[in-house]
PDB file of C-alpha atoms and ligand atoms in Angstrom:
ATOM      1  CA  MET A   3      -0.724  -5.509 -17.807  1.00  0.00           C
ATOM      2  CA  LYS A   4       1.535  -8.380 -18.553  1.00  0.00           C
ATOM      3  CA  LEU A   5       4.530  -9.096 -16.530  1.00  0.00           C
ATOM      4  CA  GLY A   6       6.055 -12.136 -18.004  1.00  0.00           C
ATOM      5  CA  LYS A   7       3.897 -14.942 -17.372  1.00  0.00           C
ATOM      6  CA  PHE A   8       1.687 -13.137 -14.846  1.00  0.00           C
ATOM      7  CA  HIS A   9      -1.055 -10.670 -15.204  1.00  0.00           C
ATOM      8  CA  ILE A  10      -0.803  -7.621 -12.655  1.00  0.00           C
ATOM      9  CA  ASP A  11      -3.490  -4.964 -12.158  1.00  0.00           C
ATOM     10  CA  ALA A  12      -3.754  -2.254  -9.708  1.00  0.00           C
ATOM     11  CA  PHE A  13      -6.973  -0.463  -8.392  1.00  0.00           C
ATOM     12  CA  THR A  14      -7.749   1.480  -5.357  1.00  0.00           C
ATOM     13  CA  ASP A  15     -10.117   0.901  -2.581  1.00  0.00           C
ATOM     14  CA  GLY A  16     -11.758   4.550  -2.832  1.00  0.00           C
ATOM     15  CA  THR A  17      -9.675   7.196  -1.433  1.00  0.00           C
ATOM     16  CA  PHE A  18      -8.864   8.711   1.952  1.00  0.00           C
ATOM     17  CA  THR A  19      -6.875  12.016   3.437  1.00  0.00           C
ATOM     18  CA  LEU A  20      -4.125  12.366   5.852  1.00  0.00           C
ATOM     19  CA  ASP A  21      -2.539  15.633   7.079  1.00  0.00           C
ATOM     20  CA  GLY A  22      -0.354  17.151   4.686  1.00  0.00           C
ATOM     21  CA  GLY A  23       2.494  17.354   7.259  1.00  0.00           C
ATOM     22  CA  GLN A  24       2.142  13.719   8.295  1.00  0.00           C
ATOM     23  CA  VAL A  25       2.439  12.703   4.660  1.00  0.00           C
ATOM     24  CA  PHE A  26       5.584  14.709   4.102  1.00  0.00           C
ATOM     25  CA  GLY A  27       7.589  14.650   7.287  1.00  0.00           C
ATOM     26  CA  VAL A  28      10.361  17.264   7.393  1.00  0.00           C
ATOM     27  CA  VAL A  29       9.581  18.788   4.005  1.00  0.00           C
ATOM     28  CA  PRO A  30       7.988  22.120   4.508  1.00  0.00           C
ATOM     29  CA  LYS A  31       4.698  22.812   3.172  1.00  0.00           C
ATOM     30  CA  PRO A  32       5.713  25.483   0.745  1.00  0.00           C
ATOM     31  CA  LEU A  33       7.669  22.729  -1.119  1.00  0.00           C
ATOM     32  CA  TRP A  34       4.893  19.895  -0.802  1.00  0.00           C
ATOM     33  CA  GLU A  35       2.008  21.836  -1.607  1.00  0.00           C
ATOM     34  CA  LYS A  36       3.374  22.714  -5.017  1.00  0.00           C
ATOM     35  CA  LYS A  37       3.036  19.165  -5.971  1.00  0.00           C
ATOM     36  CA  LEU A  38       0.035  18.121  -4.107  1.00  0.00           C
ATOM     37  CA  SER A  39      -2.713  20.519  -3.107  1.00  0.00           C
ATOM     38  CA  SER A  40      -4.376  20.460   0.393  1.00  0.00           C
ATOM     39  CA  ASP A  41      -7.794  20.791   1.475  1.00  0.00           C
ATOM     40  CA  ALA A  42      -9.138  23.547   4.131  1.00  0.00           C
ATOM     41  CA  ARG A  43      -8.049  21.000   6.911  1.00  0.00           C
ATOM     42  CA  ASN A  44      -4.605  20.692   5.477  1.00  0.00           C
ATOM     43  CA  ARG A  45      -5.149  16.977   4.330  1.00  0.00           C
ATOM     44  CA  VAL A  46      -4.197  15.746   0.987  1.00  0.00           C
ATOM     45  CA  ARG A  47      -6.243  13.069  -0.825  1.00  0.00           C
ATOM     46  CA  MET A  48      -4.563   9.527  -1.397  1.00  0.00           C
ATOM     47  CA  SER A  49      -5.089   6.309  -3.239  1.00  0.00           C
ATOM     48  CA  LEU A  50      -5.540   2.998  -1.073  1.00  0.00           C
ATOM     49  CA  THR A  51      -3.935   0.912  -3.888  1.00  0.00           C
ATOM     50  CA  CYS A  52      -3.956  -2.524  -3.858  1.00  0.00           C
ATOM     51  CA  LEU A  53      -2.190  -4.844  -6.479  1.00  0.00           C
ATOM     52  CA  LEU A  54      -3.599  -8.110  -8.168  1.00  0.00           C
ATOM     53  CA  VAL A  55      -1.227 -10.568  -9.306  1.00  0.00           C
ATOM     54  CA  GLN A  56      -2.560 -13.544 -11.317  1.00  0.00           C
ATOM     55  CA  THR A  57      -0.132 -16.188 -11.950  1.00  0.00           C
ATOM     56  CA  GLU A  58      -0.789 -19.484 -13.837  1.00  0.00           C
ATOM     57  CA  ARG A  59      -2.234 -20.955 -10.774  1.00  0.00           C
ATOM     58  CA  VAL A  60      -3.147 -18.695  -8.016  1.00  0.00           C
ATOM     59  CA  ASN A  61      -5.025 -15.061  -7.506  1.00  0.00           C
ATOM     60  CA  VAL A  62      -2.606 -12.936  -5.040  1.00  0.00           C
ATOM     61  CA  LEU A  63      -3.862  -9.867  -3.519  1.00  0.00           C
ATOM     62  CA  ILE A  64      -1.318  -7.218  -2.079  1.00  0.00           C
ATOM     63  CA  GLU A  65      -2.980  -4.969   0.529  1.00  0.00           C
ATOM     64  CA  THR A  66      -6.808  -4.615   1.157  1.00  0.00           C
ATOM     65  CA  GLY A  67      -7.434  -1.111   1.458  1.00  0.00           C
ATOM     66  CA  ILE A  68      -9.051   0.732   4.317  1.00  0.00           C
ATOM     67  CA  GLY A  69     -12.596  -1.145   4.497  1.00  0.00           C
ATOM     68  CA  ASP A  70     -15.857  -0.082   5.486  1.00  0.00           C
ATOM     69  CA  MET A  71     -15.640  -0.614   9.182  1.00  0.00           C
ATOM     70  CA  PHE A  72     -14.505   2.918  10.526  1.00  0.00           C
ATOM     71  CA  ASP A  73     -17.248   4.557  12.716  1.00  0.00           C
ATOM     72  CA  PRO A  74     -18.520   7.922  11.237  1.00  0.00           C
ATOM     73  CA  LYS A  75     -16.147  10.125  13.342  1.00  0.00           C
ATOM     74  CA  ARG A  76     -13.147   8.384  11.810  1.00  0.00           C
ATOM     75  CA  ALA A  77     -14.400   8.248   8.395  1.00  0.00           C
ATOM     76  CA  ASP A  78     -14.752  11.888   8.926  1.00  0.00           C
ATOM     77  CA  ILE A  79     -11.363  12.434  10.146  1.00  0.00           C
ATOM     78  CA  TYR A  80      -9.714  10.297   7.432  1.00  0.00           C
ATOM     79  CA  GLY A  81     -12.075  11.597   4.836  1.00  0.00           C
ATOM     80  CA  VAL A  82     -12.764   8.027   3.371  1.00  0.00           C
ATOM     81  CA  ASP A  83     -14.596   8.041   0.385  1.00  0.00           C
ATOM     82  CA  HIS A  84     -15.942   4.886  -1.407  1.00  0.00           C
ATOM     83  CA  SER A  85     -18.379   6.733  -3.685  1.00  0.00           C
ATOM     84  CA  ALA A  86     -16.505   6.152  -6.690  1.00  0.00           C
ATOM     85  CA  THR A  87     -15.043   2.736  -6.225  1.00  0.00           C
ATOM     86  CA  SER A  88     -14.203   0.143  -3.282  1.00  0.00           C
ATOM     87  CA  LEU A  89     -12.294  -3.079  -3.327  1.00  0.00           C
ATOM     88  CA  PRO A  90     -15.272  -5.106  -3.428  1.00  0.00           C
ATOM     89  CA  ALA A  91     -16.669  -3.314  -6.455  1.00  0.00           C
ATOM     90  CA  GLU A  92     -13.218  -3.574  -8.376  1.00  0.00           C
ATOM     91  CA  LEU A  93     -13.034  -7.447  -7.966  1.00  0.00           C
ATOM     92  CA  GLN A  94     -16.535  -7.606  -9.151  1.00  0.00           C
ATOM     93  CA  LYS A  95     -15.434  -5.707 -12.078  1.00  0.00           C
ATOM     94  CA  ARG A  96     -12.936  -8.240 -12.871  1.00  0.00           C
ATOM     95  CA  ASN A  97     -15.402 -11.032 -12.125  1.00  0.00           C
ATOM     96  CA  LEU A  98     -13.563 -12.375  -9.027  1.00  0.00           C
ATOM     97  CA  SER A  99     -15.369 -13.206  -5.862  1.00  0.00           C
ATOM     98  CA  PRO A 100     -13.269 -13.022  -2.453  1.00  0.00           C
ATOM     99  CA  GLU A 101     -13.385 -16.875  -2.819  1.00  0.00           C
ATOM    100  CA  ASP A 102     -10.935 -16.466  -5.685  1.00  0.00           C
ATOM    101  CA  ILE A 103      -8.247 -14.804  -3.877  1.00  0.00           C
ATOM    102  CA  HIS A 104      -5.809 -17.525  -2.824  1.00  0.00           C
ATOM    103  CA  LEU A 105      -2.925 -15.446  -0.958  1.00  0.00           C
ATOM    104  CA  VAL A 106      -3.321 -12.104   0.575  1.00  0.00           C
ATOM    105  CA  ILE A 107      -0.103 -10.062   1.570  1.00  0.00           C
ATOM    106  CA  ASN A 108      -0.297  -7.168   3.726  1.00  0.00           C
ATOM    107  CA  THR A 109       2.870  -5.076   3.477  1.00  0.00           C
ATOM    108  CA  HIS A 110       2.186  -3.803   7.162  1.00  0.00           C
ATOM    109  CA  LEU A 111      -0.960  -3.877   9.437  1.00  0.00           C
ATOM    110  CA  HIS A 112      -1.512  -0.031   9.330  1.00  0.00           C
ATOM    111  CA  PHE A 113      -5.404   0.638   8.979  1.00  0.00           C
ATOM    112  CA  ASP A 114      -4.960   1.992   5.436  1.00  0.00           C
ATOM    113  CA  HIS A 115      -3.352  -1.310   4.433  1.00  0.00           C
ATOM    114  CA  CYS A 116      -5.534  -4.189   5.722  1.00  0.00           C
ATOM    115  CA  GLY A 117      -9.176  -2.663   5.909  1.00  0.00           C
ATOM    116  CA  TRP A 118     -10.890  -5.517   3.961  1.00  0.00           C
ATOM    117  CA  ASN A 119      -9.036  -8.331   5.748  1.00  0.00           C
ATOM    118  CA  ALA A 120     -12.264  -9.004   7.559  1.00  0.00           C
ATOM    119  CA  ARG A 121     -15.757  -7.880   7.256  1.00  0.00           C
ATOM    120  CA  ARG A 122     -18.960  -7.946   9.020  1.00  0.00           C
ATOM    121  CA  GLU A 123     -21.368 -10.658   9.087  1.00  0.00           C
ATOM    122  CA  GLY A 124     -24.242  -9.869  11.368  1.00  0.00           C
ATOM    123  CA  SER A 125     -22.864  -9.261  14.559  1.00  0.00           C
ATOM    124  CA  LYS A 126     -19.780 -10.986  13.951  1.00  0.00           C
ATOM    125  CA  LEU A 127     -16.366 -10.247  12.204  1.00  0.00           C
ATOM    126  CA  VAL A 128     -14.943 -12.954   9.598  1.00  0.00           C
ATOM    127  CA  PRO A 129     -12.405 -12.893   7.104  1.00  0.00           C
ATOM    128  CA  MET A 130     -13.097 -11.344   4.007  1.00  0.00           C
ATOM    129  CA  PHE A 131     -11.153 -13.860   1.856  1.00  0.00           C
ATOM    130  CA  PRO A 132     -12.634 -17.263   3.379  1.00  0.00           C
ATOM    131  CA  ARG A 133     -10.154 -19.456   1.204  1.00  0.00           C
ATOM    132  CA  ALA A 134      -7.116 -17.319   1.335  1.00  0.00           C
ATOM    133  CA  ARG A 135      -3.685 -17.519   3.214  1.00  0.00           C
ATOM    134  CA  TYR A 136      -2.846 -14.040   4.502  1.00  0.00           C
ATOM    135  CA  PHE A 137       0.922 -13.295   4.819  1.00  0.00           C
ATOM    136  CA  VAL A 138       2.271 -10.953   7.681  1.00  0.00           C
ATOM    137  CA  GLN A 139       5.675 -10.637   9.226  1.00  0.00           C
ATOM    138  CA  ARG A 140       5.543 -12.216  12.868  1.00  0.00           C
ATOM    139  CA  GLY A 141       6.899  -8.865  14.337  1.00  0.00           C
ATOM    140  CA  GLU A 142       4.611  -6.614  12.631  1.00  0.00           C
ATOM    141  CA  TRP A 143       1.617  -8.458  14.013  1.00  0.00           C
ATOM    142  CA  GLU A 144       3.078  -8.603  17.427  1.00  0.00           C
ATOM    143  CA  HIS A 145       3.593  -4.663  17.214  1.00  0.00           C
ATOM    144  CA  ALA A 146       0.216  -4.127  15.930  1.00  0.00           C
ATOM    145  CA  VAL A 147      -1.580  -5.569  18.907  1.00  0.00           C
ATOM    146  CA  SER A 148       0.547  -3.673  21.364  1.00  0.00           C
ATOM    147  CA  PRO A 149       1.554  -0.504  19.478  1.00  0.00           C
ATOM    148  CA  THR A 150       3.280   2.336  21.415  1.00  0.00           C
ATOM    149  CA  GLU A 151       1.708   5.568  22.210  1.00  0.00           C
ATOM    150  CA  ARG A 152       3.276   7.110  19.298  1.00  0.00           C
ATOM    151  CA  ASP A 153       1.711   4.978  16.747  1.00  0.00           C
ATOM    152  CA  ARG A 154      -1.594   3.519  18.373  1.00  0.00           C
ATOM    153  CA  ALA A 155      -3.738   5.459  16.108  1.00  0.00           C
ATOM    154  CA  SER A 156      -2.555   3.763  13.105  1.00  0.00           C
ATOM    155  CA  TYR A 157      -3.739   0.348  14.162  1.00  0.00           C
ATOM    156  CA  ILE A 158      -7.095  -1.059  14.548  1.00  0.00           C
ATOM    157  CA  GLU A 159      -7.429  -4.644  15.637  1.00  0.00           C
ATOM    158  CA  GLU A 160     -10.824  -5.362  14.176  1.00  0.00           C
ATOM    159  CA  PHE A 161      -9.541  -5.070  10.836  1.00  0.00           C
ATOM    160  CA  PHE A 162      -7.140  -7.820  10.813  1.00  0.00           C
ATOM    161  CA  ALA A 163      -7.544  -9.895  13.763  1.00  0.00           C
ATOM    162  CA  PRO A 164     -10.490 -11.781  12.692  1.00  0.00           C
ATOM    163  CA  ALA A 165      -8.149 -13.221   9.998  1.00  0.00           C
ATOM    164  CA  GLU A 166      -5.867 -14.651  12.260  1.00  0.00           C
ATOM    165  CA  LYS A 167      -6.584 -18.655  11.872  1.00  0.00           C
ATOM    166  CA  GLN A 168      -5.716 -18.142   8.120  1.00  0.00           C
ATOM    167  CA  THR A 169      -2.502 -15.911   8.578  1.00  0.00           C
ATOM    168  CA  GLU A 170       0.922 -17.178   8.280  1.00  0.00           C
ATOM    169  CA  PHE A 171       3.673 -15.354  10.342  1.00  0.00           C
ATOM    170  CA  LEU A 172       6.868 -14.732   8.471  1.00  0.00           C
ATOM    171  CA  GLU A 173      10.232 -14.253   9.880  1.00  0.00           C
ATOM    172  CA  GLY A 174      11.917 -12.372   7.411  1.00  0.00           C
ATOM    173  CA  ASP A 175      12.066 -12.532   3.736  1.00  0.00           C
ATOM    174  CA  ALA A 176      10.391 -15.456   1.685  1.00  0.00           C
ATOM    175  CA  GLU A 177       9.350 -16.723  -1.493  1.00  0.00           C
ATOM    176  CA  LEU A 178       5.840 -17.316  -1.149  1.00  0.00           C
ATOM    177  CA  VAL A 179       4.907 -18.871  -4.413  1.00  0.00           C
ATOM    178  CA  PRO A 180       7.417 -19.268  -7.123  1.00  0.00           C
ATOM    179  CA  GLY A 181       7.998 -15.513  -8.573  1.00  0.00           C
ATOM    180  CA  ILE A 182       6.329 -13.499  -5.490  1.00  0.00           C
ATOM    181  CA  ARG A 183       8.700 -12.503  -2.862  1.00  0.00           C
ATOM    182  CA  VAL A 184       8.450 -10.375   0.101  1.00  0.00           C
ATOM    183  CA  GLU A 185      11.565  -8.742   1.355  1.00  0.00           C
ATOM    184  CA  VAL A 186      11.557  -6.810   4.940  1.00  0.00           C
ATOM    185  CA  VAL A 187      12.352  -3.046   4.649  1.00  0.00           C
ATOM    186  CA  PRO A 188      12.373  -1.392   7.987  1.00  0.00           C
ATOM    187  CA  GLY A 189      11.905   2.225   8.226  1.00  0.00           C
ATOM    188  CA  HIS A 190       8.181   3.061   8.303  1.00  0.00           C
ATOM    189  CA  THR A 191       7.815   0.072  10.620  1.00  0.00           C
ATOM    190  CA  ARG A 192      10.054  -2.172  12.056  1.00  0.00           C
ATOM    191  CA  HIS A 193       8.829  -5.062  10.110  1.00  0.00           C
ATOM    192  CA  MET A 194       7.457  -3.809   6.922  1.00  0.00           C
ATOM    193  CA  GLN A 195       7.649  -5.964   3.917  1.00  0.00           C
ATOM    194  CA  ALA A 196       7.937  -5.116   0.361  1.00  0.00           C
ATOM    195  CA  VAL A 197       6.856  -7.480  -2.406  1.00  0.00           C
ATOM    196  CA  ARG A 198       8.811  -8.202  -5.429  1.00  0.00           C
ATOM    197  CA  ILE A 199       7.345  -9.851  -8.355  1.00  0.00           C
ATOM    198  CA  SER A 200       9.256 -11.442 -10.941  1.00  0.00           C
ATOM    199  CA  SER A 201       8.306 -13.587 -14.250  1.00  0.00           C
ATOM    200  CA  GLU A 202      10.498 -14.361 -17.202  1.00  0.00           C
ATOM    201  CA  GLY A 203      12.950 -11.481 -16.446  1.00  0.00           C
ATOM    202  CA  GLU A 204      10.501  -8.740 -15.782  1.00  0.00           C
ATOM    203  CA  GLN A 205      10.096  -7.121 -12.634  1.00  0.00           C
ATOM    204  CA  ALA A 206       7.625  -5.515 -10.398  1.00  0.00           C
ATOM    205  CA  TYR A 207       8.160  -4.289  -6.653  1.00  0.00           C
ATOM    206  CA  PHE A 208       5.268  -3.218  -4.535  1.00  0.00           C
ATOM    207  CA  ILE A 209       7.273  -0.679  -2.538  1.00  0.00           C
ATOM    208  CA  SER A 210       4.618  -0.014   0.368  1.00  0.00           C
ATOM    209  CA  ASP A 211       5.132   3.025   2.578  1.00  0.00           C
ATOM    210  CA  LEU A 212       9.066   3.100   1.714  1.00  0.00           C
ATOM    211  CA  ALA A 213       7.751   5.569  -1.150  1.00  0.00           C
ATOM    212  CA  PRO A 214       4.062   5.869  -0.695  1.00  0.00           C
ATOM    213  CA  THR A 215       3.618   8.106  -3.914  1.00  0.00           C
ATOM    214  CA  ARG A 216       6.011   9.016  -6.754  1.00  0.00           C
ATOM    215  CA  LEU A 217       6.291  12.269  -4.985  1.00  0.00           C
ATOM    216  CA  HIS A 218       7.989  10.389  -2.225  1.00  0.00           C
ATOM    217  CA  LEU A 219      11.155   9.285  -4.564  1.00  0.00           C
ATOM    218  CA  PRO A 220      13.608  12.130  -3.557  1.00  0.00           C
ATOM    219  CA  TYR A 221      15.371  10.696  -0.572  1.00  0.00           C
ATOM    220  CA  ALA A 222      14.450  13.287   2.227  1.00  0.00           C
ATOM    221  CA  TRP A 223      10.795  12.928   1.201  1.00  0.00           C
ATOM    222  CA  MET A 224       9.138  10.748   3.628  1.00  0.00           C
ATOM    223  CA  MET A 225       6.203  10.266   6.091  1.00  0.00           C
ATOM    224  CA  GLY A 226       6.076  11.636   9.329  1.00  0.00           C
ATOM    225  CA  PHE A 227       4.905   8.419  10.504  1.00  0.00           C
ATOM    226  CA  ASP A 228       8.229   6.733   9.941  1.00  0.00           C
ATOM    227  CA  LEU A 229       9.271   4.987  13.257  1.00  0.00           C
ATOM    228  CA  TYR A 230      12.644   4.614  12.052  1.00  0.00           C
ATOM    229  CA  PRO A 231      13.335   7.728   9.381  1.00  0.00           C
ATOM    230  CA  LEU A 232      17.166   6.885   8.908  1.00  0.00           C
ATOM    231  CA  GLU A 233      16.326   3.323   7.912  1.00  0.00           C
ATOM    232  CA  THR A 234      13.743   4.574   5.506  1.00  0.00           C
ATOM    233  CA  LEU A 235      16.335   6.654   4.041  1.00  0.00           C
ATOM    234  CA  GLU A 236      19.329   3.895   4.013  1.00  0.00           C
ATOM    235  CA  ASN A 237      16.830   1.658   2.318  1.00  0.00           C
ATOM    236  CA  LYS A 238      15.584   4.323  -0.218  1.00  0.00           C
ATOM    237  CA  LYS A 239      19.307   4.901  -1.045  1.00  0.00           C
ATOM    238  CA  ARG A 240      19.911   1.212  -1.700  1.00  0.00           C
ATOM    239  CA  LEU A 241      16.855   0.195  -3.411  1.00  0.00           C
ATOM    240  CA  LEU A 242      15.843   2.846  -5.622  1.00  0.00           C
ATOM    241  CA  PRO A 243      19.125   3.049  -7.665  1.00  0.00           C
ATOM    242  CA  GLN A 244      18.758  -0.865  -7.896  1.00  0.00           C
ATOM    243  CA  LEU A 245      15.222  -0.602  -8.957  1.00  0.00           C
ATOM    244  CA  ALA A 246      16.046   1.999 -11.582  1.00  0.00           C
ATOM    245  CA  ALA A 247      18.748  -0.328 -13.077  1.00  0.00           C
ATOM    246  CA  GLU A 248      16.492  -3.354 -13.031  1.00  0.00           C
ATOM    247  CA  GLY A 249      13.423  -1.324 -14.737  1.00  0.00           C
ATOM    248  CA  ALA A 250      11.244  -2.720 -12.303  1.00  0.00           C
ATOM    249  CA  LEU A 251       7.754  -1.360 -12.403  1.00  0.00           C
ATOM    250  CA  VAL A 252       7.516   0.213  -9.056  1.00  0.00           C
ATOM    251  CA  VAL A 253       4.143   0.049  -7.343  1.00  0.00           C
ATOM    252  CA  PHE A 254       3.094   2.714  -4.919  1.00  0.00           C
ATOM    253  CA  PRO A 255       0.530   2.232  -2.487  1.00  0.00           C
ATOM    254  CA  HIS A 256      -1.030   6.089  -2.272  1.00  0.00           C
ATOM    255  CA  ASP A 257      -0.528   7.497  -5.345  1.00  0.00           C
ATOM    256  CA  LEU A 258      -3.845   9.074  -6.987  1.00  0.00           C
ATOM    257  CA  SER A 259      -2.710   9.659 -10.332  1.00  0.00           C
ATOM    258  CA  THR A 260      -0.605   6.571 -11.243  1.00  0.00           C
ATOM    259  CA  PRO A 261      -0.343   3.316  -9.456  1.00  0.00           C
ATOM    260  CA  TRP A 262       3.335   2.685 -10.837  1.00  0.00           C
ATOM    261  CA  ALA A 263       6.244   3.881 -12.570  1.00  0.00           C
ATOM    262  CA  ARG A 264       9.496   2.765 -13.618  1.00  0.00           C
ATOM    263  CA  LEU A 265      12.338   4.756 -12.336  1.00  0.00           C
ATOM    264  CA  GLU A 266      15.580   6.524 -13.812  1.00  0.00           C
ATOM    265  CA  GLU A 267      18.729   7.708 -11.609  1.00  0.00           C
ATOM    266  CA  ARG A 268      20.400  10.820 -12.661  1.00  0.00           C
ATOM    267  CA  GLU A 269      22.974  12.579 -10.736  1.00  0.00           C
ATOM    268  CA  GLY A 270      22.227  10.604  -7.902  1.00  0.00           C
ATOM    269  CA  ALA A 271      18.648  11.398  -7.733  1.00  0.00           C
ATOM    270  CA  VAL A 272      15.809   9.018  -8.591  1.00  0.00           C
ATOM    271  CA  SER A 273      12.602   9.842 -10.321  1.00  0.00           C
ATOM    272  CA  ALA A 274       9.843   8.283 -12.245  1.00  0.00           C
ATOM    273  CA  ILE A 275       9.900   7.944 -15.828  1.00  0.00           C
ATOM    274  CA  THR A 276       6.087   7.831 -16.126  1.00  0.00           C
ATOM    275  CA  ALA A 277       4.880  10.822 -14.465  1.00  0.00           C
ATOM    276  CA  SER A 278       1.652  11.113 -16.365  1.00  0.00           C
ATOM    277  CA  PRO A 279      -1.692   9.919 -14.742  1.00  0.00           C
ATOM    278  CA  THR A 280      -2.538   6.451 -15.866  1.00  0.00           C
ATOM    279  CA  PRO A 281      -5.932   6.602 -17.505  1.00  0.00           C
ATOM    280  CA  GLY A 282      -8.977   4.737 -16.096  1.00  0.00           C
ATOM    281  CA  TYR A 283      -6.789   3.872 -12.675  1.00  0.00           C
ATOM    282  CA  PHE A 284      -9.027   6.123 -10.853  1.00  0.00           C
ATOM    283  CA  PRO A 285     -12.672   6.770 -12.114  1.00  0.00           C
ATOM    284  CA  THR A 286     -13.043  10.350 -10.806  1.00  0.00           C
ATOM    285  CA  GLN A 287      -9.716  11.349 -11.068  1.00  0.00           C
ATOM    286  CA  ASP A 288     -10.252  14.085 -13.535  1.00  0.00           C
ATOM    287  CA  VAL A 289     -12.862  15.829 -11.356  1.00  0.00           C
ATOM    288  CA  ASP A 290     -10.905  15.481  -8.178  1.00  0.00           C
ATOM    289  CA  SER A 291      -9.512  18.932  -7.263  1.00  0.00           C
ATOM    290  CA  ASN A 292      -6.518  17.039  -5.118  1.00  0.00           C
ATOM    291  CA  ALA A 293      -5.195  15.267  -7.761  1.00  0.00           C
ATOM    292  CA  VAL A 294      -1.595  15.405  -8.205  1.00  0.00           C
ATOM    293  CA  SER A 295      -0.119  18.219 -10.454  1.00  0.00           C
ATOM    294  CA  VAL A 296       2.091  16.840 -12.979  1.00  0.00           C
ATOM    295  CA  SER A 297       4.873  19.358 -12.835  1.00  0.00           C
ATOM    296  CA  GLU A 298       8.197  17.627 -12.379  1.00  0.00           C
TER     297      GLU A 298
HETATM  298 ZN1   ZN B   1       1.746   2.525   6.864  1.00  0.00          ZN
END
């Protein structure tokens, strides 16, 4: 779709699953399972949403999905499914090759956000996007290469380290190209960055895991993974009403039904205005039994 002078387009790098308790944190299962069904292993299926922003001069890719470098055991644990689509297939559909991507922005380096930063070439790992500059917060990188016992499973160095030479390490908020700005929003990790896209007065906001799906708009609904949940809460209470007031198109990283929605604030609560699935966003959406029920 058009956003001012830019063109923005969301797609997903297939799907994966996470334990429902990890996805909804302190929210009890009887509440979240009314909105999102889980499988026999208590897992919920999620998208791996990437946002392509095309300005007049550059192609910018926000997030690179989960990639194809998982060993079979982990691919099973996380239910990785590329049978319907993948990031390379989605680029191809748009007549883009990896060489055409000029900037890659990773909001953070959890494995489901940077999977295609690199790829295998024979026995070597090489950057997936040979001509791109990659942007990540320096603090996030430093944490990713030496995580704690609590979040060690979330980082896989092979996914992001091969692109180190092309990576620019940011220290705080920054405008990367005119109209594309990263903003640090701590909570999920200390240095996670969201991305604000502005053109001709129109706004889009890649909110990253501050609200992984539109079901995470209620303030208390946040992931169990969050390292600093009270900061997630504080940032949601500050940002969501602001994004609602701006009429910004908010892009969620893991919502299987719709990549984006505008928000409204009513009586102190923020919800999505557009709750219906976005047609064509995910190819096998209607046959997927885990699709979000549109019941709000
Ligand atoms: Zn994450």
